Coordinates of N, CA and C in Angstrom, one line a residue:
X24 N -102.5 -12.2 -24.8 CA -103.5 -12.0 -23.0 C -102.8 -13.5 -22.6
X25 N -103.6 -14.1 -22.3 CA -103.0 -15.7 -21.5 C -103.2 -16.5 -22.5
X26 N -101.9 -16.5 -23.9 CA -102.5 -17.7 -24.6 C -103.2 -18.4 -25.8
X27 N -104.6 -18.3 -25.2 CA -105.7 -19.2 -25.8 C -106.2 -18.5 -27.0
X28 N -107.2 -19.3 -27.8 CA -107.2 -18.8 -29.0 C -108.9 -18.9 -28.5
X29 N -109.5 -18.2 -29.2 CA -111.0 -18.2 -29.2 C -111.8 -19.7 -28.9
X30 N -111.1 -20.3 -30.1 CA -111.9 -21.5 -29.6 C -112.1 -22.1 -28.6
X31 N -110.5 -22.3 -27.6 CA -110.0 -22.8 -27.0 C -110.7 -21.9 -25.5
X32 N -110.7 -20.8 -25.9 CA -112.0 -19.8 -24.4 C -113.2 -20.4 -25.0
X33 N -114.0 -20.5 -25.9 CA -115.2 -21.7 -25.4 C -115.1 -22.7 -25.1
X34 N -114.3 -23.4 -25.9 CA -114.2 -24.8 -25.2 C -113.9 -24.7 -23.3
X35 N -113.4 -24.2 -23.2 CA -113.3 -23.7 -22.0 C -114.2 -23.8 -20.6
X36 N -114.9 -22.7 -21.5 CA -116.5 -22.3 -21.1 C -117.2 -23.1 -20.8
X37 N -117.2 -24.1 -22.5 CA -118.2 -25.3 -21.8 C -118.0 -25.8 -20.8
X38 N -116.9 -26.6 -20.9 CA -116.1 -27.1 -20.1 C -116.2 -27.4 -18.3
X39 N -116.2 -25.3 -17.5 CA -116.9 -24.7 -16.6 C -118.7 -24.7 -16.8
X40 N -119.3 -24.3 -17.7 CA -120.8 -25.0 -17.6 C -121.1 -26.1 -17.3
X41 N -120.2 -27.0 -18.3 CA -120.8 -28.4 -18.2 C -120.3 -29.0 -16.3
X42 N -118.9 -28.3 -15.9 CA -119.4 -29.1 -14.8 C -120.2 -28.7 -13.9
X43 N -119.7 -27.7 -13.5 CA -121.4 -26.2 -12.8 C -122.5 -27.5 -13.0
X44 N -123.4 -27.4 -14.2 CA -124.6 -28.3 -14.5 C -124.4 -29.6 -13.8
X45 N -123.1 -30.2 -14.1 CA -122.6 -32.1 -13.2 C -123.2 -31.4 -11.7
X46 N -122.1 -30.4 -10.9 CA -122.4 -30.2 -9.7 C -124.1 -30.0 -9.0
X47 N -124.4 -29.1 -9.7 CA -125.7 -29.1 -9.5 C -126.7 -29.6 -9.6
X48 N -126.4 -30.7 -10.7 CA -127.5 -31.6 -11.1 C -127.1 -32.7 -9.9
X49 N -125.9 -33.2 -9.7 CA -125.8 -34.6 -8.6 C -126.2 -33.4 -6.8
X50 N -126.1 -32.0 -6.6 CA -126.4 -31.7 -5.3 C -127.6 -31.8 -5.2
X51 N -128.5 -31.8 -6.0 CA -130.2 -31.6 -6.0 C -130.4 -32.9 -4.9
X52 N -130.1 -34.1 -5.5 CA -130.7 -34.9 -4.7 C -130.6 -35.2 -2.9
X53 N -128.9 -34.9 -2.8 CA -128.4 -34.9 -1.7 C -129.2 -33.7 -0.7
X54 N -129.1 -32.4 -1.6 CA -129.8 -31.0 -0.9 C -131.1 -32.1 -0.3
X55 N -132.0 -32.8 -0.9 CA -133.2 -33.4 -0.4 C -133.1 -34.2 0.8
X56 N -131.8 -35.1 0.3 CA -131.6 -36.2 1.7 C -131.7 -35.0 3.0
X57 N -130.4 -34.4 2.8 CA -129.8 -33.6 4.0 C -130.9 -32.6 4.3
X58 N -132.2 -32.3 3.4 CA -133.3 -31.4 3.8 C -133.9 -32.3 5.2
X59 N -134.4 -33.4 4.6 CA -135.1 -34.7 5.8 C -134.0 -34.7 6.6
X60 N -133.1 -34.7 6.5 CA -132.2 -34.8 8.0 C -132.1 -33.9 8.5
X61 N -131.9 -32.7 8.6 CA -131.4 -31.6 9.3 C -132.7 -30.5 9.5
X62 N -133.9 -30.7 8.1 CA -135.3 -29.8 8.8 C -135.6 -28.7 8.0
X63 N -134.5 -28.0 7.7 CA -134.3 -26.9 6.8 C -133.6 -26.4 6.0
X64 N -134.1 -25.8 4.5 CA -132.6 -25.3 3.8 C -132.3 -23.9 4.1
X65 N -131.8 -23.1 4.9 CA -130.5 -22.7 5.8 C -129.9 -24.0 6.6
X66 N -130.2 -24.7 7.2 CA -129.0 -25.7 7.9 C -128.9 -26.6 7.1
X67 N -128.7 -26.7 5.6 CA -128.3 -27.7 4.7 C -127.5 -26.7 4.2
X68 N -127.3 -25.3 4.0 CA -126.5 -24.4 3.3 C -125.3 -24.5 4.4
X69 N -126.1 -24.4 5.4 CA -124.9 -24.6 6.8 C -124.0 -25.6 6.9
X70 N -124.5 -27.4 6.7 CA -123.9 -28.0 6.4 C -122.5 -27.7 5.7
X71 N -123.8 -27.5 3.9 CA -122.1 -27.8 3.1 C -121.5 -26.7 3.3
X72 N -121.1 -25.7 4.3 CA -120.5 -24.8 4.2 C -119.9 -24.2 5.6
X73 N -120.0 -25.3 6.6 CA -119.1 -25.2 7.8 C -118.2 -26.2 8.1
X74 N -116.9 -25.7 8.8 CA -116.2 -27.1 8.7 C -116.8 -28.4 9.3
X75 N -116.6 -29.3 9.4 CA -116.9 -31.0 9.5 C -115.4 -31.3 10.3
X76 N -115.5 -32.3 11.5 CA -114.5 -33.2 11.7 C -114.8 -34.1 10.9
X77 N -116.3 -34.9 10.3 CA -115.8 -36.1 9.2 C -114.8 -35.8 8.0
X78 N -114.6 -34.6 7.6 CA -113.9 -34.2 6.5 C -112.3 -33.7 7.0
X79 N -112.0 -33.6 8.0 CA -110.6 -33.1 8.7 C -110.7 -31.6 8.8
X80 N -111.8 -31.4 8.8 CA -112.3 -30.2 9.1 C -112.4 -28.6 7.8
X81 N -112.6 -29.7 6.8 CA -113.2 -29.1 5.6 C -114.2 -29.1 5.5
X82 N -115.1 -28.3 4.6 CA -116.1 -28.3 4.4 C -116.6 -29.2 3.6
X83 N -118.4 -30.2 3.5 CA -118.1 -30.9 2.6 C -118.1 -30.6 1.5
X84 N -118.4 -29.1 1.1 CA -118.5 -28.4 -0.1 C -117.7 -28.7 -0.8
X85 N -116.0 -28.2 -0.1 CA -114.5 -28.3 -0.6 C -114.6 -29.9 -0.7
X86 N -114.9 -30.7 0.2 CA -114.6 -31.9 -0.4 C -115.3 -32.3 -1.1
X87 N -116.1 -31.6 -2.2 CA -116.9 -32.4 -2.5 C -117.1 -31.3 -4.1
X88 N -116.4 -30.8 -4.4 CA -115.7 -29.6 -5.0 C -114.2 -30.4 -5.9
X89 N -113.8 -30.9 -4.4 CA -112.6 -31.3 -4.5 C -112.2 -32.9 -6.0
X90 N -113.6 -33.1 -6.8 CA -113.5 -34.4 -7.5 C -114.2 -35.3 -7.6
X91 N -114.6 -36.4 -8.6 CA -114.9 -37.5 -8.3 C -114.9 -38.7 -6.5
X92 N -114.0 -38.3 -6.3 CA -113.3 -39.7 -4.9 C -114.3 -38.0 -4.3
X93 N -114.3 -36.5 -4.0 CA -114.4 -36.2 -3.3 C -116.0 -36.2 -2.9
X94 N -116.8 -36.2 -3.9 CA -118.3 -36.2 -4.3 C -118.3 -37.5 -3.6
X95 N -117.8 -39.2 -4.3 CA -118.0 -39.8 -3.6 C -118.0 -40.1 -1.9
X96 N -116.6 -39.7 -1.5 CA -116.9 -39.2 0.1 C -117.4 -38.8 0.6
X97 N -118.3 -37.5 0.1 CA -119.6 -36.9 0.6 C -120.7 -37.4 0.5
X98 N -121.1 -38.2 -0.6 CA -122.4 -39.1 -0.7 C -122.5 -40.2 0.7
X99 N -121.1 -41.2 0.4 CA -121.5 -42.2 1.8 C -121.6 -41.6 3.0
X100 N -121.1 -40.4 3.3 CA -121.1 -39.8 4.6 C -122.6 -39.8 5.1
X101 N -123.0 -39.0 3.7 CA -124.8 -38.2 4.2 C -125.5 -39.6 4.3
X102 N -125.1 -41.2 3.3 CA -126.2 -42.0 3.2 C -126.1 -42.8 4.3
X103 N -124.4 -42.6 5.2 CA -124.2 -43.3 6.5 C -125.5 -42.6 7.4
X104 N -125.5 -41.2 7.6 CA -126.3 -40.6 8.1 C -127.7 -41.1 8.3
X105 N -128.0 -41.2 6.6 CA -129.6 -42.0 6.5 C -129.8 -42.9 6.9
X106 N -128.8 -44.1 7.0 CA -129.2 -45.2 7.7 C -129.1 -45.0 9.3
X107 N -127.7 -44.1 10.1 CA -128.4 -44.2 11.3 C -128.8 -43.5 11.8
X108 N -129.7 -42.4 11.0 CA -130.7 -42.0 11.7 C -132.5 -42.6 11.3
X109 N -132.1 -43.7 10.4 CA -133.7 -44.8 10.2 C -133.5 -45.6 11.3

């Protein structure tokens, strides 16, 4: 097949699931903050998935998914918006 043993495939699936859970767990508080800033869930979804000049026209989700540094960039951007709007 692809050169992976059964145990390696299980490990890859576990790693992928853990990565997904980490993203879900850490995005939830950000979504709550965004919901307060933007007003509804649809606008929060659109914010994550529309190109944003603050991220060189990448979507916030693309930046967030790029790794730890990307998550930090998005987090800092959201926190700046909180400070700016309060």
